[in-house]
Amino acid sequence: MWSRGALPRLALAALAGLALAAAFPPYGLWPLSIAAVAALSALTYRRTAGQGAWTGLVMGLAFFLGLLKWLNVIGWDAVIGLSLLQAAFFVPLGAALALTSRLPLWPLWAACLWVAEEWARDRVPLGGFPWGRLAFANTDTPFTPLAALGGAPLVTFAVALTGALLTCAALRAFRLRRALAPRAALPAAGAAGLAAAALLAGFAVPVPTDADDTVRIAVVQGNVQQPGMDFLGRPMLILNNHVEATLQLAEDVRSGREEQPDLVIWPENASDLDPHRYPEAYRAIDRAARAVGVPILVGALVDHPTREGYVENQGIVWDPRTGPGDSYTKQHPVPFGEYVPYRDVLSRFITRLERVPRDFWPGDSTGVLDVGPARLGDVICFEVAYDGIVRDTVNDGARALVIQTNNATYGGTGQPEQQLAMSSLRAVEHGRAIVTAAPSGISAIVAPDGTVEQRTEEFTQDVLTGDLPLRDARTVADRVGAAPEWGLAFTGLLAWAWAVVRNRRLRRAGADGGPGAATDPAGPAAPDPAGGGPTG
């Protein structure tokens, strides 16, 4: 690690990580995602595995500190802890990039390794944390249509391939600075041309958006008492806010100022009291449903019916005549936010965990619900980041998607914008319109092509109305499922294994005085991008 030029290289890695963070909302400078990949490819090019690992760690830590700074409302220790955990996945990424950079076609293996890193980080530990995927920085870019073919992993692959190819082109051009033969420039030109092809490939992908029919919706954002950890305020406050906004909607309909909706959507935690247990919550929701005269999809916290002390995060279909009906229970509660792993042990040392007094119990089925005339797929909050949950909901028959979320804790931090960007990508990936409903914002209506047609401001009471397109056709991404991700990730891991075996053989040959002692089949050493001289 501490060879000549190590500190400049690690400093550049940190800058690349911050640049990658700026590629995501709220900044949204998506070309920086390509530049960051290119930088890591250059900084690990023909380095040792150890050097690559340190470079990856520094870049990853800077990236996640910049990306996840919205967690500082909980505490900077939470930001640092989660960032360190996520940056750990960049350690094997950096090591693998360094070793595979000596292989033929190394930009291809580099792109596959980025997919493998996200594949692992999306699953472990405790179900994974998919925040910060390259695809989520490219939700309105030339790469976006690729999501309809291979989902978010294919978008990540294309972004990483473009960045790695640009590094390849730059390194080859640097080698040719003394060459005079025009033919010597062909490899650099070829790599640049392939990078352009990867960047523009999405334009060749059709994104079907034609609606089979439509439904008139109203999205109610009732607002909260205050941002931060104590957004709930006193009991019934948030619920009454949503009732009030819905009653105003009903009045607007009666007076002709607003068209009658077919259904109304409330956000996650619109009712902070279990309406099955608290009559005052039941009566308030029922009053709103009867006033507007159509079903309401209500986000509510509900006591588990059989497991004492547990709570369920649900979306409940509330009919104006018959009351509560079908419901969806969130399948993927957030660790340390909605449940505390190893509570008995950790709570002795981390008193802040007392803020999660009860653990959420996960649901075991997708959220396909008939809400009035529409068959909608309910996805709650962070679940939008998980490929399988959203894909299974569409494949089970959802004609449009609803993201019931509550970002009041993180209002004004950029986190709501990051989550809305995920909705835009999911719309293209599945060819479905998406409604995001949040008590404090950002609530939005997203078209099947990923366009945000309407959105609210944060910490305002508002109602969005519009015609929501419903679609039955499934995209290629829905049909092939996780196969592209597994295939690309496995290819990257095989390339890494190939590089390890090849490196050992070269060392063994060098120790025996064989051909490997004199030459490296990968070719001459590249210049050190950090200014530390050639590496080999």
PDB file of N, CA and C in Angstrom, residues 351-409:
ATOM      1  N   THR A 351     -28.042   2.506  23.411  1.00  0.00           N
ATOM      2  CA  THR A 351     -29.315   2.921  24.018  1.00  0.00           C
ATOM      3  C   THR A 351     -30.265   3.504  22.995  1.00  0.00           C
ATOM      4  N   ARG A 352     -29.747   4.005  21.878  1.00  0.00           N
ATOM      5  CA  ARG A 352     -30.594   4.596  20.847  1.00  0.00           C
ATOM      6  C   ARG A 352     -31.566   3.573  20.259  1.00  0.00           C
ATOM      7  N   LEU A 353     -31.258   2.295  20.392  1.00  0.00           N
ATOM      8  CA  LEU A 353     -32.139   1.263  19.858  1.00  0.00           C
ATOM      9  C   LEU A 353     -33.483   1.229  20.582  1.00  0.00           C
ATOM     10  N   GLU A 354     -33.561   1.908  21.724  1.00  0.00           N
ATOM     11  CA  GLU A 354     -34.840   1.989  22.424  1.00  0.00           C
ATOM     12  C   GLU A 354     -35.876   2.754  21.599  1.00  0.00           C
ATOM     13  N   ARG A 355     -35.415   3.512  20.612  1.00  0.00           N
ATOM     14  CA  ARG A 355     -36.349   4.220  19.732  1.00  0.00           C
ATOM     15  C   ARG A 355     -37.115   3.260  18.817  1.00  0.00           C
ATOM     16  N   VAL A 356     -36.682   2.018  18.746  1.00  0.00           N
ATOM     17  CA  VAL A 356     -37.420   0.980  17.997  1.00  0.00           C
ATOM     18  C   VAL A 356     -37.978   0.011  19.032  1.00  0.00           C
ATOM     19  N   PRO A 357     -39.074   0.381  19.713  1.00  0.00           N
ATOM     20  CA  PRO A 357     -39.550  -0.421  20.850  1.00  0.00           C
ATOM     21  C   PRO A 357     -40.123  -1.769  20.446  1.00  0.00           C
ATOM     22  N   ARG A 358     -40.665  -1.846  19.221  1.00  0.00           N
ATOM     23  CA  ARG A 358     -41.258  -3.102  18.771  1.00  0.00           C
ATOM     24  C   ARG A 358     -40.702  -3.470  17.406  1.00  0.00           C
ATOM     25  N   ASP A 359     -40.503  -4.760  17.188  1.00  0.00           N
ATOM     26  CA  ASP A 359     -39.987  -5.226  15.904  1.00  0.00           C
ATOM     27  C   ASP A 359     -41.124  -5.431  14.912  1.00  0.00           C
ATOM     28  N   PHE A 360     -40.862  -5.095  13.658  1.00  0.00           N
ATOM     29  CA  PHE A 360     -41.830  -5.313  12.586  1.00  0.00           C
ATOM     30  C   PHE A 360     -41.733  -6.756  12.108  1.00  0.00           C
ATOM     31  N   TRP A 361     -42.892  -7.341  11.866  1.00  0.00           N
ATOM     32  CA  TRP A 361     -42.955  -8.718  11.380  1.00  0.00           C
ATOM     33  C   TRP A 361     -43.098  -8.691   9.859  1.00  0.00           C
ATOM     34  N   PRO A 362     -42.275  -9.459   9.119  1.00  0.00           N
ATOM     35  CA  PRO A 362     -42.339  -9.392   7.655  1.00  0.00           C
ATOM     36  C   PRO A 362     -43.521 -10.140   7.078  1.00  0.00           C
ATOM     37  N   GLY A 363     -44.051  -9.613   5.972  1.00  0.00           N
ATOM     38  CA  GLY A 363     -45.071 -10.326   5.226  1.00  0.00           C
ATOM     39  C   GLY A 363     -44.458 -11.415   4.372  1.00  0.00           C
ATOM     40  N   ASP A 364     -45.311 -12.264   3.808  1.00  0.00           N
ATOM     41  CA  ASP A 364     -44.808 -13.404   3.036  1.00  0.00           C
ATOM     42  C   ASP A 364     -45.434 -13.500   1.649  1.00  0.00           C
ATOM     43  N   SER A 365     -46.033 -12.409   1.163  1.00  0.00           N
ATOM     44  CA  SER A 365     -46.629 -12.447  -0.180  1.00  0.00           C
ATOM     45  C   SER A 365     -46.521 -11.065  -0.804  1.00  0.00           C
ATOM     46  N   THR A 366     -46.647 -11.018  -2.121  1.00  0.00           N
ATOM     47  CA  THR A 366     -46.555  -9.749  -2.829  1.00  0.00           C
ATOM     48  C   THR A 366     -47.810  -8.903  -2.589  1.00  0.00           C
ATOM     49  N   GLY A 367     -47.675  -7.601  -2.872  1.00  0.00           N
ATOM     50  CA  GLY A 367     -48.749  -6.672  -2.554  1.00  0.00           C
ATOM     51  C   GLY A 367     -49.678  -6.375  -3.708  1.00  0.00           C
ATOM     52  N   VAL A 368     -50.148  -7.386  -4.412  1.00  0.00           N
ATOM     53  CA  VAL A 368     -51.100  -7.175  -5.501  1.00  0.00           C
ATOM     54  C   VAL A 368     -52.495  -7.060  -4.901  1.00  0.00           C
ATOM     55  N   LEU A 369     -53.091  -5.869  -5.037  1.00  0.00           N
ATOM     56  CA  LEU A 369     -54.367  -5.571  -4.396  1.00  0.00           C
ATOM     57  C   LEU A 369     -55.328  -4.967  -5.399  1.00  0.00           C
ATOM     58  N   ASP A 370     -56.593  -5.332  -5.292  1.00  0.00           N
ATOM     59  CA  ASP A 370     -57.647  -4.680  -6.070  1.00  0.00           C
ATOM     60  C   ASP A 370     -58.128  -3.470  -5.289  1.00  0.00           C
ATOM     61  N   VAL A 371     -57.777  -2.299  -5.791  1.00  0.00           N
ATOM     62  CA  VAL A 371     -58.188  -1.045  -5.159  1.00  0.00           C
ATOM     63  C   VAL A 371     -59.207  -0.395  -6.093  1.00  0.00           C
ATOM     64  N   GLY A 372     -60.482  -0.593  -5.800  1.00  0.00           N
ATOM     65  CA  GLY A 372     -61.502  -0.130  -6.727  1.00  0.00           C
ATOM     66  C   GLY A 372     -61.358  -0.857  -8.057  1.00  0.00           C
ATOM     67  N   PRO A 373     -61.335  -0.135  -9.175  1.00  0.00           N
ATOM     68  CA  PRO A 373     -61.245  -0.783 -10.483  1.00  0.00           C
ATOM     69  C   PRO A 373     -59.820  -1.118 -10.907  1.00  0.00           C
ATOM     70  N   ALA A 374     -58.828  -0.843 -10.085  1.00  0.00           N
ATOM     71  CA  ALA A 374     -57.427  -1.021 -10.473  1.00  0.00           C
ATOM     72  C   ALA A 374     -56.771  -2.141  -9.685  1.00  0.00           C
ATOM     73  N   ARG A 375     -55.998  -2.949 -10.401  1.00  0.00           N
ATOM     74  CA  ARG A 375     -55.202  -3.992  -9.754  1.00  0.00           C
ATOM     75  C   ARG A 375     -53.784  -3.440  -9.597  1.00  0.00           C
ATOM     76  N   LEU A 376     -53.488  -2.998  -8.388  1.00  0.00           N
ATOM     77  CA  LEU A 376     -52.241  -2.306  -8.114  1.00  0.00           C
ATOM     78  C   LEU A 376     -51.278  -3.198  -7.344  1.00  0.00           C
ATOM     79  N   GLY A 377     -49.996  -2.908  -7.500  1.00  0.00           N
ATOM     80  CA  GLY A 377     -48.967  -3.604  -6.741  1.00  0.00           C
ATOM     81  C   GLY A 377     -48.399  -2.674  -5.682  1.00  0.00           C
ATOM     82  N   ASP A 378     -48.595  -3.014  -4.424  1.00  0.00           N
ATOM     83  CA  ASP A 378     -48.119  -2.180  -3.329  1.00  0.00           C
ATOM     84  C   ASP A 378     -46.702  -2.591  -2.955  1.00  0.00           C
ATOM     85  N   VAL A 379     -45.812  -1.613  -2.899  1.00  0.00           N
ATOM     86  CA  VAL A 379     -44.429  -1.792  -2.469  1.00  0.00           C
ATOM     87  C   VAL A 379     -44.171  -0.711  -1.430  1.00  0.00           C
ATOM     88  N   ILE A 380     -43.648  -1.087  -0.274  1.00  0.00           N
ATOM     89  CA  ILE A 380     -43.557  -0.137   0.835  1.00  0.00           C
ATOM     90  C   ILE A 380     -42.120   0.330   1.049  1.00  0.00           C
ATOM     91  N   CYS A 381     -41.919   1.610   0.863  1.00  0.00           N
ATOM     92  CA  CYS A 381     -40.696   2.347   1.207  1.00  0.00           C
ATOM     93  C   CYS A 381     -39.449   1.739   0.572  1.00  0.00           C
ATOM     94  N   PHE A 382     -38.463   1.310   1.386  1.00  0.00           N
ATOM     95  CA  PHE A 382     -37.174   0.869   0.878  1.00  0.00           C
ATOM     96  C   PHE A 382     -37.284  -0.366  -0.011  1.00  0.00           C
ATOM     97  N   GLU A 383     -38.433  -1.037  -0.013  1.00  0.00           N
ATOM     98  CA  GLU A 383     -38.590  -2.218  -0.863  1.00  0.00           C
ATOM     99  C   GLU A 383     -38.411  -1.883  -2.339  1.00  0.00           C
ATOM    100  N   VAL A 384     -38.587  -0.620  -2.718  1.00  0.00           N
ATOM    101  CA  VAL A 384     -38.413  -0.237  -4.115  1.00  0.00           C
ATOM    102  C   VAL A 384     -36.978  -0.475  -4.579  1.00  0.00           C
ATOM    103  N   ALA A 385     -36.025  -0.555  -3.659  1.00  0.00           N
ATOM    104  CA  ALA A 385     -34.626  -0.755  -4.014  1.00  0.00           C
ATOM    105  C   ALA A 385     -34.300  -2.212  -4.319  1.00  0.00           C
ATOM    106  N   TYR A 386     -35.196  -3.141  -3.960  1.00  0.00           N
ATOM    107  CA  TYR A 386     -34.915  -4.566  -4.103  1.00  0.00           C
ATOM    108  C   TYR A 386     -35.555  -5.102  -5.379  1.00  0.00           C
ATOM    109  N   ASP A 387     -34.719  -5.583  -6.289  1.00  0.00           N
ATOM    110  CA  ASP A 387     -35.204  -6.038  -7.597  1.00  0.00           C
ATOM    111  C   ASP A 387     -36.314  -7.069  -7.476  1.00  0.00           C
ATOM    112  N   GLY A 388     -36.070  -8.105  -6.658  1.00  0.00           N
ATOM    113  CA  GLY A 388     -36.983  -9.237  -6.617  1.00  0.00           C
ATOM    114  C   GLY A 388     -38.366  -8.877  -6.125  1.00  0.00           C
ATOM    115  N   ILE A 389     -38.463  -8.003  -5.129  1.00  0.00           N
ATOM    116  CA  ILE A 389     -39.769  -7.651  -4.581  1.00  0.00           C
ATOM    117  C   ILE A 389     -40.619  -6.933  -5.628  1.00  0.00           C
ATOM    118  N   VAL A 390     -40.029  -5.987  -6.323  1.00  0.00           N
ATOM    119  CA  VAL A 390     -40.789  -5.239  -7.326  1.00  0.00           C
ATOM    120  C   VAL A 390     -41.134  -6.144  -8.509  1.00  0.00           C
ATOM    121  N   ARG A 391     -40.176  -6.928  -8.971  1.00  0.00           N
ATOM    122  CA  ARG A 391     -40.408  -7.806 -10.121  1.00  0.00           C
ATOM    123  C   ARG A 391     -41.490  -8.839  -9.820  1.00  0.00           C
ATOM    124  N   ASP A 392     -41.438  -9.450  -8.639  1.00  0.00           N
ATOM    125  CA  ASP A 392     -42.453 -10.451  -8.291  1.00  0.00           C
ATOM    126  C   ASP A 392     -43.845  -9.824  -8.230  1.00  0.00           C
ATOM    127  N   THR A 393     -43.918  -8.587  -7.775  1.00  0.00           N
ATOM    128  CA  THR A 393     -45.213  -7.909  -7.699  1.00  0.00           C
ATOM    129  C   THR A 393     -45.803  -7.702  -9.086  1.00  0.00           C
ATOM    130  N   VAL A 394     -44.967  -7.306 -10.032  1.00  0.00           N
ATOM    131  CA  VAL A 394     -45.440  -7.135 -11.412  1.00  0.00           C
ATOM    132  C   VAL A 394     -45.822  -8.483 -12.017  1.00  0.00           C
ATOM    133  N   ASN A 395     -44.987  -9.483 -11.838  1.00  0.00           N
ATOM    134  CA  ASN A 395     -45.273 -10.798 -12.422  1.00  0.00           C
ATOM    135  C   ASN A 395     -46.497 -11.453 -11.801  1.00  0.00           C
ATOM    136  N   ASP A 396     -46.891 -11.022 -10.614  1.00  0.00           N
ATOM    137  CA  ASP A 396     -48.106 -11.553  -9.997  1.00  0.00           C
ATOM    138  C   ASP A 396     -49.368 -10.832 -10.455  1.00  0.00           C
ATOM    139  N   GLY A 397     -49.217  -9.844 -11.344  1.00  0.00           N
ATOM    140  CA  GLY A 397     -50.402  -9.246 -11.952  1.00  0.00           C
ATOM    141  C   GLY A 397     -50.625  -7.775 -11.714  1.00  0.00           C
ATOM    142  N   ALA A 398     -49.691  -7.073 -11.090  1.00  0.00           N
ATOM    143  CA  ALA A 398     -49.886  -5.642 -10.855  1.00  0.00           C
ATOM    144  C   ALA A 398     -49.879  -4.882 -12.179  1.00  0.00           C
ATOM    145  N   ARG A 399     -50.884  -4.040 -12.382  1.00  0.00           N
ATOM    146  CA  ARG A 399     -50.988  -3.267 -13.628  1.00  0.00           C
ATOM    147  C   ARG A 399     -50.376  -1.876 -13.475  1.00  0.00           C
ATOM    148  N   ALA A 400     -50.129  -1.463 -12.277  1.00  0.00           N
ATOM    149  CA  ALA A 400     -49.381  -0.259 -11.933  1.00  0.00           C
ATOM    150  C   ALA A 400     -48.831  -0.478 -10.533  1.00  0.00           C
ATOM    151  N   LEU A 401     -47.857   0.326 -10.146  1.00  0.00           N
ATOM    152  CA  LEU A 401     -47.202   0.143  -8.851  1.00  0.00           C
ATOM    153  C   LEU A 401     -47.424   1.352  -7.962  1.00  0.00           C
ATOM    154  N   VAL A 402     -47.572   1.089  -6.676  1.00  0.00           N
ATOM    155  CA  VAL A 402     -47.681   2.140  -5.668  1.00  0.00           C
ATOM    156  C   VAL A 402     -46.539   1.961  -4.673  1.00  0.00           C
ATOM    157  N   ILE A 403     -45.765   3.023  -4.470  1.00  0.00           N
ATOM    158  CA  ILE A 403     -44.719   3.016  -3.465  1.00  0.00           C
ATOM    159  C   ILE A 403     -45.224   3.842  -2.286  1.00  0.00           C
ATOM    160  N   GLN A 404     -45.729   3.157  -1.270  1.00  0.00           N
ATOM    161  CA  GLN A 404     -46.120   3.855  -0.044  1.00  0.00           C
ATOM    162  C   GLN A 404     -44.864   4.030   0.807  1.00  0.00           C
ATOM    163  N   THR A 405     -44.515   5.263   1.093  1.00  0.00           N
ATOM    164  CA  THR A 405     -43.262   5.513   1.782  1.00  0.00           C
ATOM    165  C   THR A 405     -43.434   6.601   2.826  1.00  0.00           C
ATOM    166  N   ASN A 406     -42.485   6.660   3.733  1.00  0.00           N
ATOM    167  CA  ASN A 406     -42.467   7.709   4.747  1.00  0.00           C
ATOM    168  C   ASN A 406     -41.025   8.155   4.939  1.00  0.00           C
ATOM    169  N   ASN A 407     -40.688   9.299   4.353  1.00  0.00           N
ATOM    170  CA  ASN A 407     -39.330   9.822   4.445  1.00  0.00           C
ATOM    171  C   ASN A 407     -39.250  11.045   5.343  1.00  0.00           C
ATOM    172  N   ALA A 408     -40.230  11.203   6.243  1.00  0.00           N
ATOM    173  CA  ALA A 408     -40.260  12.403   7.079  1.00  0.00           C
ATOM    174  C   ALA A 408     -39.013  12.526   7.947  1.00  0.00           C
ATOM    175  N   THR A 409     -38.451  11.385   8.357  1.00  0.00           N
ATOM    176  CA  THR A 409     -37.233  11.429   9.160  1.00  0.00           C
ATOM    177  C   THR A 409     -36.100  12.102   8.392  1.00  0.00           C
TER     178      THR A 409
END
